[in-house]
Short mmCIF file of C-alpha atoms in Angstrom, two decimals:
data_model
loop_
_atom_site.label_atom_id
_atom_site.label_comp_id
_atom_site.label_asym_id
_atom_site.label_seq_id
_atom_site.Cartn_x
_atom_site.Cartn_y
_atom_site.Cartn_z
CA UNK A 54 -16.40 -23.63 -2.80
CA UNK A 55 -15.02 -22.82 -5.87
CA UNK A 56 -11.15 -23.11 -6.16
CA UNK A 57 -8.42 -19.96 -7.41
CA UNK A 58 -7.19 -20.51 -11.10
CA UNK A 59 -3.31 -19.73 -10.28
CA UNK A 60 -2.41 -18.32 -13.91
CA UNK A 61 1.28 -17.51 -14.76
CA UNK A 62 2.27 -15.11 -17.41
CA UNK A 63 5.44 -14.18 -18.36
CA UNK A 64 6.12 -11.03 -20.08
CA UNK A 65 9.01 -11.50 -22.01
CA UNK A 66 10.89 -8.45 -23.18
CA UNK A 67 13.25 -9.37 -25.28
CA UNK A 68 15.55 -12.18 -25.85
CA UNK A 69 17.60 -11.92 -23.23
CA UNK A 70 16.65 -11.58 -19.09
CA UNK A 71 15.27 -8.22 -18.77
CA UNK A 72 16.62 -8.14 -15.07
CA UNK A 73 20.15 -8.51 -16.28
CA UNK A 74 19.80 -6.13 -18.63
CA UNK A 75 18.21 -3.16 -16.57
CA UNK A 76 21.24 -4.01 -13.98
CA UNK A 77 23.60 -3.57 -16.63
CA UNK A 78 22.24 -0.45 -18.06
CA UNK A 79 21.22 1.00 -14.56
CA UNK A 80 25.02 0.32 -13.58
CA UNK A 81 26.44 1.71 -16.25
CA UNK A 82 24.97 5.18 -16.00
CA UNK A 83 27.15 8.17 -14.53
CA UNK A 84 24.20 7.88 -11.87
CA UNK A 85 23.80 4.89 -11.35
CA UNK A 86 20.36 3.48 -10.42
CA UNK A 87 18.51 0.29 -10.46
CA UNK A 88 14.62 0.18 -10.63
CA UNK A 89 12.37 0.07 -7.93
CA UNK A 90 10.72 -3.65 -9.07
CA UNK A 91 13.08 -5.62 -8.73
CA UNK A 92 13.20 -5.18 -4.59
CA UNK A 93 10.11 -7.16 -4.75
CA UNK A 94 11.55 -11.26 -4.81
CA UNK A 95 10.33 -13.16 -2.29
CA UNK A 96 12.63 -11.61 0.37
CA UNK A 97 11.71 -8.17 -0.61
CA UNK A 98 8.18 -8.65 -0.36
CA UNK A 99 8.48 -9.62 2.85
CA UNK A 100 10.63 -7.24 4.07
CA UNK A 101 8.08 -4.61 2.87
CA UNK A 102 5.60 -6.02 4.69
CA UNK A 103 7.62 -5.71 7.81
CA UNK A 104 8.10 -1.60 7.00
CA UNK A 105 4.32 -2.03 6.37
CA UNK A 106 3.81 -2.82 9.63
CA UNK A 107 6.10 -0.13 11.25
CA UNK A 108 4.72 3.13 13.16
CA UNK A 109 7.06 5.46 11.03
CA UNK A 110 5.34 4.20 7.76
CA UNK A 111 1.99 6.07 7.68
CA UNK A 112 0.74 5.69 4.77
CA UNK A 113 0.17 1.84 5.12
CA UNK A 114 -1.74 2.87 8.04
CA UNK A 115 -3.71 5.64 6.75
CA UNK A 116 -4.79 3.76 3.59
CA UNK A 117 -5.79 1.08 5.68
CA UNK A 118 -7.87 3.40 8.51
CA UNK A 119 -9.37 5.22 4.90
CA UNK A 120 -10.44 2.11 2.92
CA UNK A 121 -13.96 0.51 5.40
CA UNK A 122 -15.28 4.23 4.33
CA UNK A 123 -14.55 4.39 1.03
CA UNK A 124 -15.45 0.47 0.55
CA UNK A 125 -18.76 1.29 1.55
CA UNK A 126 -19.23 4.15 -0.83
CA UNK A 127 -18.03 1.93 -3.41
CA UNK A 128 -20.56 -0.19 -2.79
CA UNK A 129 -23.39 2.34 -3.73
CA UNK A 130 -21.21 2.75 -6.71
CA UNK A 131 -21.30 -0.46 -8.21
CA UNK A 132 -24.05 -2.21 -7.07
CA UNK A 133 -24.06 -4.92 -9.88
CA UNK A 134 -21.34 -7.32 -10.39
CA UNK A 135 -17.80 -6.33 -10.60
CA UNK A 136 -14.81 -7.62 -11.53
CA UNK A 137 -11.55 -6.12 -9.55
CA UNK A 138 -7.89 -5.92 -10.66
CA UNK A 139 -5.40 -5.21 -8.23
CA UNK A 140 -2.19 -4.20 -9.65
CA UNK A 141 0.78 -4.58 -7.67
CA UNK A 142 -1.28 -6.86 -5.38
CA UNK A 143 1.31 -8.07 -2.67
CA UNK A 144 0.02 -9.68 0.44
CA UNK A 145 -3.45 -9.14 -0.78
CA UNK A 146 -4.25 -7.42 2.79
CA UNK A 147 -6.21 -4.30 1.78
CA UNK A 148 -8.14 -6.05 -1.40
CA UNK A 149 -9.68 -7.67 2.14
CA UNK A 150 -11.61 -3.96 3.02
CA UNK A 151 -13.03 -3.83 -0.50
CA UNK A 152 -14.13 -7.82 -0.62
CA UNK A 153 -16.06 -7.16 2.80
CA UNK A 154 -18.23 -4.56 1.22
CA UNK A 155 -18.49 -4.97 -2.68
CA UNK A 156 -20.88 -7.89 -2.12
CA UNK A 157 -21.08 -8.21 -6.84
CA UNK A 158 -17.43 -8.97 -7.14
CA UNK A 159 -17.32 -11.81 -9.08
CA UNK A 160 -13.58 -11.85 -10.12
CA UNK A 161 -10.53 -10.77 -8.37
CA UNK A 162 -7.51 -10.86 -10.55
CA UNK A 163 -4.16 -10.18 -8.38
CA UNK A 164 -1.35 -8.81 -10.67
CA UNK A 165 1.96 -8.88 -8.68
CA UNK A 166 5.92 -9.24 -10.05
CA UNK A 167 6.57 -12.07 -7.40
CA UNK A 168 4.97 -14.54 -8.51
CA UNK A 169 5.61 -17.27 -5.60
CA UNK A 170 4.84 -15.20 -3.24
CA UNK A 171 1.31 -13.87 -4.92
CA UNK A 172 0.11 -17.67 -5.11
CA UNK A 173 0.57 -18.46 -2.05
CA UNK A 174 -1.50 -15.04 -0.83
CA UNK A 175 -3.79 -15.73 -3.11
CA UNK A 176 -4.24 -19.46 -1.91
CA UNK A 177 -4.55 -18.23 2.19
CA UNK A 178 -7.23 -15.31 0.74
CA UNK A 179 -9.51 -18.18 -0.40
CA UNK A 180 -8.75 -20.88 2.36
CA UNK A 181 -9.24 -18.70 4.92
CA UNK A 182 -12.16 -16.29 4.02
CA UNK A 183 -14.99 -18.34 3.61
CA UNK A 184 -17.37 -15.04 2.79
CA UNK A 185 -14.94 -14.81 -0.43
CA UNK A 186 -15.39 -18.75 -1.66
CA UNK A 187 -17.77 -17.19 -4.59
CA UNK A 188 -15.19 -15.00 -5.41
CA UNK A 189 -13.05 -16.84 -8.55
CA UNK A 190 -9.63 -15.40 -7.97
CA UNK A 191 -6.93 -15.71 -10.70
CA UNK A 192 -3.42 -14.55 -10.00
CA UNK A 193 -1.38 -13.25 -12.34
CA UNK A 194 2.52 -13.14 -12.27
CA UNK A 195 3.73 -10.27 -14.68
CA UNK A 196 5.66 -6.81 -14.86
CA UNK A 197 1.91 -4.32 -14.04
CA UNK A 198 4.15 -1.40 -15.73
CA UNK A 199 3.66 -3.26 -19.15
CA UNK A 200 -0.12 -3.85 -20.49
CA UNK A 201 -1.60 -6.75 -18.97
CA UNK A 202 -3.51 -9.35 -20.73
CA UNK A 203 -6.35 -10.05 -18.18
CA UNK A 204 -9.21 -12.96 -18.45
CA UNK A 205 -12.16 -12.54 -20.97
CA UNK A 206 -14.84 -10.18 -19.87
CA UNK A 207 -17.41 -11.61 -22.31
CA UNK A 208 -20.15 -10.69 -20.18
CA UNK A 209 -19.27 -6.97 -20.32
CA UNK A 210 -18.53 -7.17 -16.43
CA UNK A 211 -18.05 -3.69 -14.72
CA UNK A 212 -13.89 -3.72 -14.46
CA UNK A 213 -12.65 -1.36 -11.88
CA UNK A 214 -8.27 -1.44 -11.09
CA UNK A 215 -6.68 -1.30 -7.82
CA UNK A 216 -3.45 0.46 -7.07
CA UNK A 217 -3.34 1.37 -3.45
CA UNK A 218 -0.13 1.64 -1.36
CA UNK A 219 0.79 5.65 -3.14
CA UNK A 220 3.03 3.05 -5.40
CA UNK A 221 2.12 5.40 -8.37
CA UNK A 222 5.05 7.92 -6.72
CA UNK A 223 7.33 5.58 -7.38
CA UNK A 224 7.66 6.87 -10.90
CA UNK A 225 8.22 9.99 -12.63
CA UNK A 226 5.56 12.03 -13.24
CA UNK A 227 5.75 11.38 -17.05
CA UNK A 228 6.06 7.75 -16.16
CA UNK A 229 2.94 8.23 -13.83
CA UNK A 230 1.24 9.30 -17.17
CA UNK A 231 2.09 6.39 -19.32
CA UNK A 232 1.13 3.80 -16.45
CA UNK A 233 -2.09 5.32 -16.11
CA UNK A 234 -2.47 5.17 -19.28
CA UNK A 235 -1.72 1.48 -19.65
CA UNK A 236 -3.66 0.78 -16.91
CA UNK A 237 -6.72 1.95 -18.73
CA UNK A 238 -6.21 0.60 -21.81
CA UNK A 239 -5.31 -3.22 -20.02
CA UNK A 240 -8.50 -2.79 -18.12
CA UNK A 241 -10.66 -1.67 -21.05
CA UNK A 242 -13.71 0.43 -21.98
CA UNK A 243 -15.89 2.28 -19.25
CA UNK A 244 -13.49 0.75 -16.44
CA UNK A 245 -12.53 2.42 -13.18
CA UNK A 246 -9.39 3.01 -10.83
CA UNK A 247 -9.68 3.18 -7.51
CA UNK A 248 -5.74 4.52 -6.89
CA UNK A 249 -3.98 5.74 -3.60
CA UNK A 250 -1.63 8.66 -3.75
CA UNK A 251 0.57 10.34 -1.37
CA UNK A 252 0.57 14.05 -0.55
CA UNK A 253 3.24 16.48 0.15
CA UNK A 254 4.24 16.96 3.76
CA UNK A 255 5.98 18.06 6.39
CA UNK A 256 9.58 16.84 5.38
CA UNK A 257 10.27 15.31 8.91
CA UNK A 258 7.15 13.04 8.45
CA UNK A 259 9.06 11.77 5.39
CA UNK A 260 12.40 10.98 6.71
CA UNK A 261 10.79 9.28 9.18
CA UNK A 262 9.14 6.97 7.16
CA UNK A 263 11.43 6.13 4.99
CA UNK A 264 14.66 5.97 7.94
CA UNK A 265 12.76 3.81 10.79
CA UNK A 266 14.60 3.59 13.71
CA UNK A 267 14.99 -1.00 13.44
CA UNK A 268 15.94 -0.74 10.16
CA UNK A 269 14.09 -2.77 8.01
CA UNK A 270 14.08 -0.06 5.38
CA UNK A 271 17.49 -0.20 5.00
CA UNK A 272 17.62 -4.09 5.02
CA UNK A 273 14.96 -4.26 1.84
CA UNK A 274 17.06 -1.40 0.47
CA UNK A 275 19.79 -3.76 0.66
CA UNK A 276 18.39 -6.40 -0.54
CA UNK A 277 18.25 -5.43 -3.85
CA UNK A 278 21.93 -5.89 -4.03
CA UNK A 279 21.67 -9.40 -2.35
CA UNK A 280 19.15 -9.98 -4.90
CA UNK A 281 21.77 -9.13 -7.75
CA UNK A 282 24.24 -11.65 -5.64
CA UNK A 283 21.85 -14.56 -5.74
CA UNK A 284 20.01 -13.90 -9.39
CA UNK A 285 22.58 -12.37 -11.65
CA UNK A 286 26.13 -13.39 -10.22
CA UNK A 287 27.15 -10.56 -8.35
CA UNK A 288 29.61 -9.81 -6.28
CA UNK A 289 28.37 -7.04 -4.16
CA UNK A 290 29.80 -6.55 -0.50
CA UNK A 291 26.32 -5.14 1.03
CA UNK A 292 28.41 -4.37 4.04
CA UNK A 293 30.04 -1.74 2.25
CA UNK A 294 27.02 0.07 1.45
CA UNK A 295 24.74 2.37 3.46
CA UNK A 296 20.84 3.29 2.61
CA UNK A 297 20.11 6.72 2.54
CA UNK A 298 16.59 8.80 2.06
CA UNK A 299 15.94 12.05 1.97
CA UNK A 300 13.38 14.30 0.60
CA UNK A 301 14.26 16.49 -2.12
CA UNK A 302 11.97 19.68 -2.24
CA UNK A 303 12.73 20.68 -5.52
CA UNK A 304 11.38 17.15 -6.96
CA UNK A 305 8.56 16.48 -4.60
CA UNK A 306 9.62 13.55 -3.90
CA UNK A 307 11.75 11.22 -1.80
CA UNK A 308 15.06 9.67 -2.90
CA UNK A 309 16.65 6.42 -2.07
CA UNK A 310 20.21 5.23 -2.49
CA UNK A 311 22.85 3.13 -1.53
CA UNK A 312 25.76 5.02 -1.04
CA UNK A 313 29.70 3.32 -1.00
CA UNK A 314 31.35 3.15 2.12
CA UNK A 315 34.62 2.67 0.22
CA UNK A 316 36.24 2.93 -2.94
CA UNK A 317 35.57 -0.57 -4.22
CA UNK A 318 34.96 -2.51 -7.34
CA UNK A 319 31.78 -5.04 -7.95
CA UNK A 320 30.69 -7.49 -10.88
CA UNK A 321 27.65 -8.16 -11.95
CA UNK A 322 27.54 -11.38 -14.96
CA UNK A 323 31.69 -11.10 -15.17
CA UNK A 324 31.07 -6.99 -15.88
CA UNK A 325 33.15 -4.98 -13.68
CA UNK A 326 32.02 -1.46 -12.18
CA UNK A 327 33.81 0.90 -9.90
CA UNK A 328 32.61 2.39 -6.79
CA UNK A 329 34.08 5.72 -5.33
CA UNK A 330 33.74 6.32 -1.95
CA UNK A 331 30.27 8.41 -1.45
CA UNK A 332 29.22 7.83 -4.99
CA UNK A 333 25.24 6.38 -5.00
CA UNK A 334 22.94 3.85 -6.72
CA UNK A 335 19.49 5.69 -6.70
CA UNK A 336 17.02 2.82 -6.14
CA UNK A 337 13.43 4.48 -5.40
CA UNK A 338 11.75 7.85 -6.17
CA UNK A 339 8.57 8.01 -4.18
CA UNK A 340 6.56 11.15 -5.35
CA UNK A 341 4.16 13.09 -3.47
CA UNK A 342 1.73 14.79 -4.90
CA UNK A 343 -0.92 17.87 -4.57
CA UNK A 344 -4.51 17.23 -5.04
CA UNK A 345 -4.37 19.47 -8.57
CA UNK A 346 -0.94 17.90 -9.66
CA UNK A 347 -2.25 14.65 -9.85
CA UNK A 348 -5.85 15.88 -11.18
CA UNK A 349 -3.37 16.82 -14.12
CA UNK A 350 -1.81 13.52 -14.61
CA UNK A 351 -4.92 11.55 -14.55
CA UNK A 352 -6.22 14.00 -17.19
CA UNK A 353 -3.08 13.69 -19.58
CA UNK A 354 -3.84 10.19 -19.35
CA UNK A 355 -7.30 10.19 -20.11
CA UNK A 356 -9.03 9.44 -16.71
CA UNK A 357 -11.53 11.74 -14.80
CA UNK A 358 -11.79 11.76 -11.17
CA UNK A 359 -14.99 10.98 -9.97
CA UNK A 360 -14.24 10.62 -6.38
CA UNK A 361 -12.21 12.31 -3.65
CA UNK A 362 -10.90 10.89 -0.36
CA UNK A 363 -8.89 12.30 2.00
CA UNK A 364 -7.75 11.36 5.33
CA UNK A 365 -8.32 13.99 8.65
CA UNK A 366 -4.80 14.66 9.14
CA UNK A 367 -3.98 15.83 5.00
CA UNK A 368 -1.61 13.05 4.66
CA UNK A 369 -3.11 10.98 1.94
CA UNK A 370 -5.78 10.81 -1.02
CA UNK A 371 -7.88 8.14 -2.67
CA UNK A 372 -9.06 8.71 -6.10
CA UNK A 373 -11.74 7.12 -8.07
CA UNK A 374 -11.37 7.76 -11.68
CA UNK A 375 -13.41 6.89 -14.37
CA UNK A 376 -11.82 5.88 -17.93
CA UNK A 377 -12.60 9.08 -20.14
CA UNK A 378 -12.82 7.33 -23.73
#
């Protein structure tokens, strides 16, 4: 039994932390808004598991009801040795579906932002699953929406990415380009993407989702700001703030924010911002998209769909693309 390599890299954007810095900028904005990356610490990794495993949240439920089928197909695909990147990895729970099928994978590489929290998945994937103790898996701590420096491929392994979860919604559709596009060039010549993306819907469907009735969307919206509090030296009352979702036609997409209760005043580092009542930090866009809207961003970023999947009740798509040069 061969055991994980637990690799940490660290990304470093400039000389000073780029969490402070995107806090202070985000803050500072007449709309203020904090990116969606930073919910994922340990606590907020958690915490989306827990909305993973709620009713409301279909598309965790969908992906995972689509993924035996399309694992299978996958393995007609590639039916030589692989090596699979997951980007954005989390509690390594679906890269299970594709490990049980895709019998040549010979290296999984786990990319995730928490980095505690991915090596100690990535430890119970191999302890537990003895069909995967062939399987050399090397964890990667890093920032997946900058280019990744991933292990040697000497051997001119087949390199196919995995992005599951519709995460790709999460950012702007110009955004969505440039990731793509990174994601091709960090995973190199002739590679593949097997992504999942999230269609549009009945706008009730949405809410629901992203307002469940216990809660715990609003608690790892919140956490965020607890984050800030423990990290950066903030001074947030999370009391005084209340999540809020909604769906905003126009966009295609859905919005969170935290919205102030009360006129109130917060620091962040010793900087001072001001709160008026009902003003909002936008935290998360999560886009939805048509099967022809994202055939258009994959293009502009220099992928071609090879494969379509799409779930009985129109709620969600998988994608197979192929890198075009």
């Amino acid at each position: 039994m061969r055991t994980p390599i637990l690799k940490k890299i660290r990304i470093v954007e400039s000389a000073e932390d780029p969490f402070l810095n995107d806090v202070l900028q985000g803050l500072g904005r007449k709309q203020k808004g904090l990116p969606s990356k930073y919910f994922y610490d340990d606590v907020g990794s958690k915490l989306f598991d827990e909305i993973c495993g709620l009713e409301e949240y279909y598309p965790y439920h969908t992906e995972l009801r689509m993924l035996p089928e399309i694992s299978r197909e996958l393995a007609e695909v590639f039916n030589g040795k692989i090596d699979v990147i997951e980007f954005g990895a989390g509690s390594l729970v679906k890269i299970r579906l594709l490990l049980e099928y895709l019998n040549g994978v010979r290296h999984y590489v786990p990319v995730d932002i928490a980095g505690d929290y991915l090596r100690k998945a990535a430890l119970e994937l191999h302890n537990e699953h003895n069909d995967f103790s062939d399987i050399v898996v090397t964890p990667i701590e890093a920032d997946f929406t900058n280019l990744i420096e991933l292990p040697d491929n000497d051997n001119g392994i087949t390199r196919m990415g995995f992005f599951p979860g519709s995460t790709i919604g999460n950012f702007s559709p110009v955004q969505a380009v440039s990731l793509l596009d990174k994601f091709r060039k960090s995973l190199g010549k002739d590679s593949w993407l097997l992504i999942g993306v999230d269609m549009k819907k009945s706008p009730a469907v949405l809410h629901r989702a992203y307002n469940d009735g216990a809660g715990v969307t609003a608690r790892f919206n919140k956490n965020l700001l607890l984050r800030i509090n423990r990290e950066l030296g903030g001074t947030f009352d999370v009391d005084n703030f209340e999540h809020y979702a909604f769906y905003n036609i126009q966009e295609g997409r859905i919005e969170m924010h935290l919205v102030s209760l009360v006129d109130q005043q917060v620091s962040v580092n010793g900087v001072k911002f001001s709160f008026q009542r009902g003003e909002s930090i936008h935290t998360e866009n999560s886009y939805k998209y048509s099967p022809a809207e994202f055939s258009e961003l994959a293009i502009r970023a220099a992928w071609k769909i090879e494969r379509q999947w799409q779930d009985a009740k129109y709620l969600f798509n998988h994608y197979l693309l192929h890198a075009a040069i």
